[in-house]
GROMACS .gro file of N, CA and C in nm:
model
  459
    1MET      N    1   0.084  -0.118   0.000
    1MET     CA    2   0.000   0.000   0.000
    1MET      C    3   0.089   0.125   0.000
    2ARG      N    4   0.061   0.216  -0.090
    2ARG     CA    5   0.136   0.342  -0.097
    2ARG      C    6   0.075   0.440   0.003
    3THR      N    7   0.165   0.512   0.072
    3THR     CA    8   0.120   0.609   0.172
    3THR      C    9   0.180   0.745   0.141
    4SER      N   10   0.103   0.848   0.172
    4SER     CA   11   0.143   0.984   0.146
    4SER      C   12   0.097   1.069   0.263
    5ALA      N   13   0.167   1.180   0.289
    5ALA     CA   14   0.129   1.269   0.398
    5ALA      C   15   0.151   1.413   0.356
    6GLY      N   16   0.068   1.503   0.410
    6GLY     CA   17   0.081   1.643   0.372
    6GLY      C   18   0.022   1.739   0.471
    7LEU      N   19   0.048   1.868   0.446
    7LEU     CA   20  -0.003   1.977   0.527
    7LEU      C   21  -0.098   2.062   0.445
    8LEU      N   22  -0.215   2.088   0.500
    8LEU     CA   23  -0.315   2.175   0.438
    8LEU      C   24  -0.313   2.307   0.514
    9LEU      N   25  -0.258   2.411   0.452
    9LEU     CA   26  -0.259   2.542   0.517
    9LEU      C   27  -0.397   2.603   0.503
   10PHE      N   28  -0.438   2.676   0.609
   10PHE     CA   29  -0.565   2.748   0.603
   10PHE      C   30  -0.548   2.884   0.667
   11ARG      N   31  -0.638   2.974   0.628
   11ARG     CA   32  -0.640   3.108   0.686
   11ARG      C   33  -0.783   3.158   0.687
   12HIS      N   34  -0.808   3.251   0.779
   12HIS     CA   35  -0.939   3.316   0.788
   12HIS      C   36  -0.927   3.454   0.723
   13THR      N   37  -1.017   3.483   0.629
   13THR     CA   38  -1.016   3.612   0.560
   13THR      C   39  -1.155   3.674   0.571
   14GLY      N   40  -1.167   3.793   0.518
   14GLY     CA   41  -1.298   3.858   0.514
   14GLY      C   42  -1.399   3.780   0.432
   15ASN      N   43  -1.349   3.692   0.344
   15ASN     CA   44  -1.436   3.608   0.262
   15ASN      C   45  -1.459   3.471   0.323
   16GLY      N   46  -1.408   3.449   0.445
   16GLY     CA   47  -1.426   3.319   0.510
   16GLY      C   48  -1.298   3.238   0.511
   17LEU      N   49  -1.314   3.110   0.534
   17LEU     CA   50  -1.202   3.017   0.543
   17LEU      C   51  -1.145   2.988   0.404
   18GLU      N   52  -1.013   2.994   0.392
   18GLU     CA   53  -0.945   2.960   0.267
   18GLU      C   54  -0.838   2.856   0.293
   19VAL      N   55  -0.811   2.774   0.191
   19VAL     CA   56  -0.708   2.671   0.199
   19VAL      C   57  -0.611   2.688   0.083
   20LEU      N   58  -0.487   2.646   0.107
   20LEU     CA   59  -0.384   2.654   0.004
   20LEU      C   60  -0.371   2.517  -0.063
   21LEU      N   61  -0.395   2.514  -0.194
   21LEU     CA   62  -0.383   2.391  -0.272
   21LEU      C   63  -0.280   2.410  -0.382
   22GLY      N   64  -0.222   2.298  -0.424
   22GLY     CA   65  -0.126   2.300  -0.533
   22GLY      C   66  -0.181   2.228  -0.654
   23HIS      N   67  -0.155   2.285  -0.773
   23HIS     CA   68  -0.195   2.222  -0.898
   23HIS      C   69  -0.084   2.126  -0.939
   24MET      N   70  -0.117   1.999  -0.960
   24MET     CA   71  -0.018   1.898  -0.992
   24MET      C   72   0.050   1.929  -1.125
   25GLY      N   73   0.183   1.921  -1.122
   25GLY     CA   74   0.262   1.952  -1.240
   25GLY      C   75   0.270   1.835  -1.337
   26GLY      N   76   0.328   1.862  -1.451
   26GLY     CA   77   0.346   1.758  -1.552
   26GLY      C   78   0.241   1.766  -1.660
   27PRO      N   79   0.266   1.699  -1.771
   27PRO     CA   80   0.179   1.710  -1.888
   27PRO      C   81   0.039   1.652  -1.868
   28PHE      N   82   0.024   1.551  -1.782
   28PHE     CA   83  -0.108   1.489  -1.765
   28PHE      C   84  -0.209   1.587  -1.707
   29PHE      N   85  -0.165   1.676  -1.618
   29PHE     CA   86  -0.256   1.768  -1.550
   29PHE      C   87  -0.255   1.909  -1.610
   30ALA      N   88  -0.173   1.933  -1.710
   30ALA     CA   89  -0.152   2.068  -1.762
   30ALA      C   90  -0.281   2.140  -1.800
   31ARG      N   91  -0.375   2.071  -1.860
   31ARG     CA   92  -0.498   2.136  -1.906
   31ARG      C   93  -0.619   2.101  -1.820
   32ARG      N   94  -0.593   2.039  -1.704
   32ARG     CA   95  -0.702   1.999  -1.616
   32ARG      C   96  -0.712   2.094  -1.497
   33ASP      N   97  -0.834   2.111  -1.450
   33ASP     CA   98  -0.857   2.192  -1.331
   33ASP      C   99  -0.924   2.103  -1.225
   34ALA      N  100  -1.043   2.054  -1.257
   34ALA     CA  101  -1.115   1.968  -1.162
   34ALA      C  102  -1.035   1.840  -1.137
   35GLY      N  103  -1.010   1.812  -1.010
   35GLY     CA  104  -0.937   1.692  -0.973
   35GLY      C  105  -0.787   1.701  -0.990
   36ALA      N  106  -0.736   1.818  -1.026
   36ALA     CA  107  -0.592   1.835  -1.049
   36ALA      C  108  -0.524   1.914  -0.938
   37TRP      N  109  -0.597   1.951  -0.835
   37TRP     CA  110  -0.543   2.028  -0.723
   37TRP      C  111  -0.535   1.936  -0.601
   38THR      N  112  -0.431   1.957  -0.520
   38THR     CA  113  -0.405   1.866  -0.409
   38THR      C  114  -0.350   1.939  -0.287
   39VAL      N  115  -0.362   1.874  -0.174
   39VAL     CA  116  -0.289   1.915  -0.055
   39VAL      C  117  -0.140   1.893  -0.087
   40PRO      N  118  -0.052   1.987  -0.056
   40PRO     CA  119   0.091   1.961  -0.076
   40PRO      C  120   0.133   1.839   0.008
   41LYS      N  121   0.176   1.735  -0.060
   41LYS     CA  122   0.201   1.607   0.008
   41LYS      C  123   0.299   1.524  -0.072
   42GLY      N  124   0.338   1.411  -0.014
   42GLY     CA  125   0.425   1.321  -0.086
   42GLY      C  126   0.434   1.187  -0.017
   43GLU      N  127   0.490   1.092  -0.088
   43GLU     CA  128   0.497   0.954  -0.038
   43GLU      C  129   0.605   0.938   0.067
   44TYR      N  130   0.584   0.837   0.152
   44TYR     CA  131   0.682   0.803   0.255
   44TYR      C  132   0.668   0.655   0.287
   45GLU      N  133   0.769   0.602   0.355
   45GLU     CA  134   0.770   0.463   0.400
   45GLU      C  135   0.740   0.461   0.549
   46PRO      N  136   0.624   0.410   0.591
   46PRO     CA  137   0.588   0.411   0.733
   46PRO      C  138   0.690   0.341   0.824
   47ASP      N  139   0.766   0.247   0.770
   47ASP     CA  140   0.866   0.178   0.851
   47ASP      C  141   0.987   0.265   0.882
   48SER      N  142   1.009   0.370   0.804
   48SER     CA  143   1.129   0.450   0.824
   48SER      C  144   1.103   0.597   0.859
   49GLU      N  145   0.977   0.640   0.856
   49GLU     CA  146   0.947   0.781   0.882
   49GLU      C  147   0.803   0.792   0.930
   50SER      N  148   0.777   0.883   1.024
   50SER     CA  149   0.640   0.904   1.068
   50SER      C  150   0.565   0.987   0.965
   51ALA      N  151   0.434   0.974   0.964
   51ALA     CA  152   0.352   1.053   0.871
   51ALA      C  153   0.372   1.202   0.895
   52TRP      N  154   0.382   1.243   1.021
   52TRP     CA  155   0.399   1.385   1.053
   52TRP      C  156   0.533   1.437   0.997
   53ASP      N  157   0.641   1.362   1.020
   53ASP     CA  158   0.771   1.404   0.968
   53ASP      C  159   0.768   1.409   0.815
   54ALA      N  160   0.702   1.312   0.754
   54ALA     CA  161   0.691   1.310   0.607
   54ALA      C  162   0.612   1.430   0.557
   55ALA      N  163   0.503   1.465   0.625
   55ALA     CA  164   0.422   1.579   0.583
   55ALA      C  165   0.504   1.708   0.583
   56ARG      N  166   0.584   1.727   0.687
   56ARG     CA  167   0.668   1.848   0.696
   56ARG      C  168   0.781   1.845   0.591
   57ARG      N  169   0.842   1.730   0.572
   57ARG     CA  170   0.948   1.717   0.471
   57ARG      C  171   0.893   1.743   0.331
   58GLU      N  172   0.779   1.681   0.302
   58GLU     CA  173   0.720   1.696   0.169
   58GLU      C  174   0.674   1.839   0.142
   59PHE      N  175   0.626   1.908   0.246
   59PHE     CA  176   0.587   2.048   0.230
   59PHE      C  177   0.707   2.127   0.178
   60GLN      N  178   0.822   2.106   0.243
   60GLN     CA  179   0.942   2.178   0.202
   60GLN      C  180   0.987   2.135   0.062
   61GLU      N  181   0.982   2.006   0.032
   61GLU     CA  182   1.024   1.960  -0.100
   61GLU      C  183   0.932   2.012  -0.210
   62GLU      N  184   0.802   2.010  -0.185
   62GLU     CA  185   0.706   2.049  -0.289
   62GLU      C  186   0.699   2.200  -0.309
   63LEU      N  187   0.712   2.278  -0.199
   63LEU     CA  188   0.694   2.422  -0.209
   63LEU      C  189   0.824   2.501  -0.198
   64GLY      N  190   0.932   2.436  -0.156
   64GLY     CA  191   1.058   2.506  -0.141
   64GLY      C  192   1.061   2.602  -0.024
   65LEU      N  193   0.970   2.584   0.071
   65LEU     CA  194   0.961   2.671   0.188
   65LEU      C  195   0.954   2.587   0.314
   66GLU      N  196   1.002   2.644   0.424
   66GLU     CA  197   0.992   2.576   0.553
   66GLU      C  198   0.844   2.557   0.588
   67PRO      N  199   0.808   2.441   0.643
   67PRO     CA  200   0.670   2.425   0.688
   67PRO      C  201   0.643   2.520   0.804
   68PRO      N  202   0.523   2.576   0.811
   68PRO     CA  203   0.493   2.672   0.916
   68PRO      C  204   0.480   2.605   1.053
   69ASP      N  205   0.513   2.681   1.155
   69ASP     CA  206   0.488   2.635   1.291
   69ASP      C  207   0.343   2.666   1.322
   70GLY      N  208   0.294   2.610   1.427
   70GLY     CA  209   0.156   2.634   1.467
   70GLY      C  210   0.089   2.504   1.502
   71GLU      N  211  -0.029   2.517   1.558
   71GLU     CA  212  -0.104   2.398   1.598
   71GLU      C  213  -0.139   2.315   1.475
   72ALA      N  214  -0.111   2.188   1.482
   72ALA     CA  215  -0.145   2.096   1.372
   72ALA      C  216  -0.277   2.028   1.406
   73VAL      N  217  -0.376   2.048   1.323
   73VAL     CA  218  -0.507   1.987   1.341
   73VAL      C  219  -0.510   1.858   1.260
   74PRO      N  220  -0.518   1.741   1.325
   74PRO     CA  221  -0.521   1.617   1.249
   74PRO      C  222  -0.650   1.606   1.166
   75LEU      N  223  -0.633   1.578   1.038
   75LEU     CA  224  -0.748   1.562   0.948
   75LEU      C  225  -0.771   1.416   0.912
   76GLY      N  226  -0.689   1.327   0.964
   76GLY     CA  227  -0.708   1.184   0.942
   76GLY      C  228  -0.656   1.138   0.807
   77GLU      N  229  -0.715   1.029   0.761
   77GLU     CA  230  -0.671   0.965   0.636
   77GLU      C  231  -0.786   0.959   0.537
   78VAL      N  232  -0.749   0.951   0.410
   78VAL     CA  233  -0.843   0.919   0.302
   78VAL      C  234  -0.774   0.819   0.210
   79ARG      N  235  -0.853   0.740   0.141
   79ARG     CA  236  -0.800   0.649   0.039
   79ARG      C  237  -0.844   0.701  -0.096
   80GLN      N  238  -0.745   0.734  -0.180
   80GLN     CA  239  -0.775   0.785  -0.313
   80GLN      C  240  -0.810   0.669  -0.406
   81THR      N  241  -0.865   0.701  -0.522
   81THR     CA  242  -0.907   0.598  -0.616
   81THR      C  243  -0.790   0.514  -0.665
   82ASN      N  244  -0.668   0.569  -0.661
   82ASN     CA  245  -0.550   0.492  -0.702
   82ASN      C  246  -0.501   0.399  -0.590
   83GLY      N  247  -0.572   0.398  -0.476
   83GLY     CA  248  -0.537   0.310  -0.365
   83GLY      C  249  -0.444   0.373  -0.263
   84LYS      N  250  -0.386   0.487  -0.296
   84LYS     CA  251  -0.293   0.553  -0.204
   84LYS      C  252  -0.370   0.605  -0.083
   85VAL      N  253  -0.312   0.584   0.037
   85VAL     CA  254  -0.369   0.637   0.160
   85VAL      C  255  -0.296   0.766   0.194
   86VAL      N  256  -0.372   0.875   0.207
   86VAL     CA  257  -0.316   1.006   0.234
   86VAL      C  258  -0.356   1.049   0.375
   87THR      N  259  -0.258   1.091   0.454
   87THR     CA  260  -0.279   1.145   0.588
   87THR      C  261  -0.247   1.294   0.582
   88ALA      N  262  -0.331   1.377   0.647
   88ALA     CA  263  -0.308   1.522   0.641
   88ALA      C  264  -0.334   1.588   0.775
   89TRP      N  265  -0.266   1.700   0.791
   89TRP     CA  266  -0.287   1.790   0.904
   89TRP      C  267  -0.313   1.928   0.849
   90ALA      N  268  -0.396   2.006   0.919
   90ALA     CA  269  -0.419   2.145   0.882
   90ALA      C  270  -0.340   2.233   0.979
   91VAL      N  271  -0.279   2.337   0.923
   91VAL     CA  272  -0.203   2.433   1.001
   91VAL      C  273  -0.245   2.572   0.956
   92GLU      N  274  -0.281   2.657   1.053
   92GLU     CA  275  -0.319   2.794   1.018
   92GLU      C  276  -0.194   2.875   0.992
   93ALA      N  277  -0.185   2.932   0.874
   93ALA     CA  278  -0.070   3.012   0.834
   93ALA      C  279  -0.105   3.088   0.707
   94ASP      N  280  -0.033   3.197   0.685
   94ASP     CA  281  -0.050   3.270   0.560
   94ASP      C  282   0.078   3.252   0.479
   95LEU      N  283   0.064   3.231   0.354
   95LEU     CA  284   0.179   3.207   0.267
   95LEU      C  285   0.152   3.278   0.135
   96ASP      N  286   0.253   3.345   0.084
   96ASP     CA  287   0.242   3.412  -0.045
   96ASP      C  288   0.274   3.311  -0.154
   97PRO      N  289   0.178   3.275  -0.238
   97PRO     CA  290   0.205   3.177  -0.344
   97PRO      C  291   0.322   3.215  -0.434
   98ALA      N  292   0.351   3.344  -0.447
   98ALA     CA  293   0.463   3.387  -0.531
   98ALA      C  294   0.598   3.347  -0.471
   99ALA      N  295   0.601   3.313  -0.342
   99ALA     CA  296   0.726   3.274  -0.276
   99ALA      C  297   0.761   3.127  -0.299
  100VAL      N  298   0.670   3.052  -0.355
  100VAL     CA  299   0.690   2.908  -0.374
  100VAL      C  300   0.796   2.881  -0.482
  101VAL      N  301   0.887   2.790  -0.450
  101VAL     CA  302   0.988   2.743  -0.545
  101VAL      C  303   0.971   2.591  -0.552
  102PRO      N  304   0.889   2.542  -0.645
  102PRO     CA  305   0.852   2.400  -0.643
  102PRO      C  306   0.968   2.306  -0.672
  103GLY      N  307   0.959   2.188  -0.611
  103GLY     CA  308   1.050   2.080  -0.646
  103GLY      C  309   1.015   2.029  -0.785
  104VAL      N  310   1.104   1.949  -0.841
  104VAL     CA  311   1.082   1.896  -0.976
  104VAL      C  312   1.094   1.744  -0.978
  105PHE      N  313   1.036   1.685  -1.080
  105PHE     CA  314   1.050   1.541  -1.104
  105PHE      C  315   1.078   1.521  -1.252
  106GLY      N  316   1.142   1.409  -1.282
  106GLY     CA  317   1.172   1.378  -1.420
  106GLY      C  318   1.086   1.264  -1.471
  107MET      N  319   1.050   1.272  -1.598
  107MET     CA  320   0.975   1.163  -1.661
  107MET      C  321   1.002   1.164  -1.810
  108GLU      N  322   0.983   1.048  -1.870
  108GLU     CA  323   1.000   1.039  -2.015
  108GLU      C  324   0.884   1.113  -2.080
  109TRP      N  325   0.917   1.213  -2.162
  109TRP     CA  326   0.815   1.290  -2.231
  109TRP      C  327   0.872   1.344  -2.360
  110PRO      N  328   0.801   1.332  -2.469
  110PRO     CA  329   0.677   1.257  -2.489
  110PRO      C  330   0.697   1.107  -2.466
  111PRO      N  331   0.586   1.036  -2.443
  111PRO     CA  332   0.596   0.892  -2.418
  111PRO      C  333   0.671   0.820  -2.530
  112LYS      N  334   0.753   0.725  -2.490
  112LYS     CA  335   0.831   0.640  -2.582
  112LYS      C  336   0.930   0.718  -2.668
  113SER      N  337   0.962   0.842  -2.626
  113SER     CA  338   1.057   0.924  -2.702
  113SER      C  339   1.201   0.898  -2.660
  114GLY      N  340   1.219   0.839  -2.541
  114GLY     CA  341   1.353   0.819  -2.489
  114GLY      C  342   1.413   0.946  -2.428
  115ARG      N  343   1.336   1.055  -2.429
  115ARG     CA  344   1.383   1.182  -2.372
  115ARG      C  345   1.321   1.202  -2.234
  116THR      N  346   1.404   1.243  -2.140
  116THR     CA  347   1.354   1.273  -2.006
  116THR      C  348   1.345   1.424  -1.990
  117GLN      N  349   1.231   1.469  -1.940
  117GLN     CA  350   1.212   1.611  -1.913
  117GLN      C  351   1.180   1.629  -1.765
  118GLU      N  352   1.212   1.747  -1.713
  118GLU     CA  353   1.178   1.779  -1.575
  118GLU      C  354   1.053   1.866  -1.573
  119PHE      N  355   0.969   1.840  -1.472
  119PHE     CA  356   0.845   1.915  -1.453
  119PHE      C  357   0.835   1.953  -1.305
  120PRO      N  358   0.769   2.065  -1.273
  120PRO     CA  359   0.750   2.100  -1.133
  120PRO      C  360   0.652   2.003  -1.067
  121GLU      N  361   0.679   1.968  -0.941
  121GLU     CA  362   0.585   1.883  -0.865
  121GLU      C  363   0.447   1.950  -0.863
  122LEU      N  364   0.447   2.078  -0.830
  122LEU     CA  365   0.325   2.160  -0.832
  122LEU      C  366   0.357   2.279  -0.921
  123ASP      N  367   0.277   2.299  -1.026
  123ASP     CA  368   0.311   2.408  -1.118
  123ASP      C  369   0.256   2.543  -1.074
  124ARG      N  370   0.166   2.542  -0.974
  124ARG     CA  371   0.120   2.667  -0.913
  124ARG      C  372   0.046   2.632  -0.784
  125VAL      N  373   0.040   2.728  -0.695
  125VAL     CA  374  -0.037   2.714  -0.571
  125VAL      C  375  -0.128   2.835  -0.559
  126GLU      N  376  -0.245   2.812  -0.502
  126GLU     CA  377  -0.342   2.921  -0.488
  126GLU      C  378  -0.424   2.900  -0.362
  127TRP      N  379  -0.476   3.011  -0.311
  127TRP     CA  380  -0.572   3.007  -0.201
  127TRP      C  381  -0.712   2.994  -0.260
  128PHE      N  382  -0.792   2.906  -0.200
  128PHE     CA  383  -0.930   2.883  -0.244
  128PHE      C  384  -1.024   2.890  -0.124
  129GLY      N  385  -1.143   2.948  -0.145
  129GLY     CA  386  -1.250   2.931  -0.050
  129GLY      C  387  -1.293   2.784  -0.053
  130LEU      N  388  -1.356   2.737   0.054
  130LEU     CA  389  -1.389   2.594   0.062
  130LEU      C  390  -1.480   2.547  -0.051
  131ASP      N  391  -1.578   2.627  -0.090
  131ASP     CA  392  -1.669   2.583  -0.196
  131ASP      C  393  -1.594   2.562  -0.328
  132ARG      N  394  -1.510   2.657  -0.364
  132ARG     CA  395  -1.433   2.644  -0.488
  132ARG      C  396  -1.331   2.530  -0.476
  133ALA      N  397  -1.268   2.517  -0.359
  133ALA     CA  398  -1.170   2.410  -0.338
  133ALA      C  399  -1.234   2.274  -0.362
  134ARG      N  400  -1.357   2.255  -0.318
  134ARG     CA  401  -1.424   2.126  -0.336
  134ARG      C  402  -1.442   2.091  -0.484
  135THR      N  403  -1.447   2.191  -0.571
  135THR     CA  404  -1.467   2.164  -0.714
  135THR      C  405  -1.338   2.128  -0.786
  136VAL      N  406  -1.222   2.158  -0.726
  136VAL     CA  407  -1.096   2.135  -0.797
  136VAL      C  408  -1.006   2.030  -0.730
  137ILE      N  409  -1.026   2.003  -0.602
  137ILE     CA  410  -0.937   1.913  -0.530
  137ILE      C  411  -0.958   1.768  -0.574
  138VAL      N  412  -0.854   1.686  -0.561
  138VAL     CA  413  -0.867   1.542  -0.584
  138VAL      C  414  -0.986   1.494  -0.502
  139LYS      N  415  -1.076   1.420  -0.565
  139LYS     CA  416  -1.206   1.387  -0.505
  139LYS      C  417  -1.198   1.337  -0.361
  140ALA      N  418  -1.114   1.239  -0.334
  140ALA     CA  419  -1.107   1.182  -0.199
  140ALA      C  420  -1.059   1.284  -0.097
  141GLN      N  421  -0.976   1.379  -0.140
  141GLN     CA  422  -0.922   1.478  -0.047
  141GLN      C  423  -1.025   1.581  -0.003
  142ALA      N  424  -1.141   1.586  -0.068
  142ALA     CA  425  -1.247   1.678  -0.025
  142ALA      C  426  -1.287   1.649   0.120
  143ALA      N  427  -1.270   1.527   0.166
  143ALA     CA  428  -1.300   1.493   0.306
  143ALA      C  429  -1.215   1.577   0.401
  144PHE      N  430  -1.091   1.611   0.362
  144PHE     CA  431  -1.007   1.696   0.446
  144PHE      C  432  -1.070   1.834   0.462
  145LEU      N  433  -1.130   1.886   0.356
  145LEU     CA  434  -1.195   2.017   0.362
  145LEU      C  435  -1.313   2.013   0.458
  146ASP      N  436  -1.392   1.905   0.450
  146ASP     CA  437  -1.507   1.891   0.540
  146ASP      C  438  -1.462   1.882   0.685
  147ARG      N  439  -1.356   1.805   0.710
  147ARG     CA  440  -1.306   1.790   0.847
  147ARG      C  441  -1.250   1.922   0.900
  148LEU      N  442  -1.184   1.998   0.815
  148LEU     CA  443  -1.133   2.129   0.856
  148LEU      C  444  -1.250   2.223   0.888
  149ALA      N  445  -1.352   2.222   0.804
  149ALA     CA  446  -1.468   2.308   0.828
  149ALA      C  447  -1.535   2.274   0.961
  150GLU      N  448  -1.541   2.146   0.997
  150GLU     CA  449  -1.600   2.105   1.125
  150GLU      C  450  -1.516   2.157   1.241
  151HIS      N  451  -1.386   2.165   1.222
  151HIS     CA  452  -1.297   2.209   1.330
  151HIS      C  453  -1.296   2.360   1.346
  152SER      N  454  -1.313   2.434   1.235
  152SER     CA  455  -1.300   2.581   1.237
  152SER      C  456  -1.433   2.647   1.268
  153PRO      N  457  -1.426   2.752   1.348
  153PRO     CA  458  -1.552   2.826   1.379
  153PRO      C  459  -1.604   2.902   1.260
   0.00000   0.00000   0.00000
């Protein structure tokens, strides 16, 4: 079973509760919006690293920024359609999306070309109100938004 962990940043604004999501990089998601946004997260091996440590490490790898300090609200786990189990925590913090320096990954592109290209892990990050976030986030991860809303006044 593949496992992943991440941090969902949130903030309170005049427009209500907002969350920071990342748009998945690479050619498969380039023209997609719905289902192409995610909690900044990444895979880890439960035998060698805790989910919490992985969430903080992956935040830094994916966004190029130190994970924020603050109370971590456990949001539990979800199982995505690909079978991956994702664990997340919410942390209240403000972050300027322009400060993000995303990590990169390599893949053969175009397929069967023998050429490897690098793509950003997340090609952009944005703040979303919860209603809009529910329309773009990976379907299973919408449960994290609901759990955060239950926790926040």
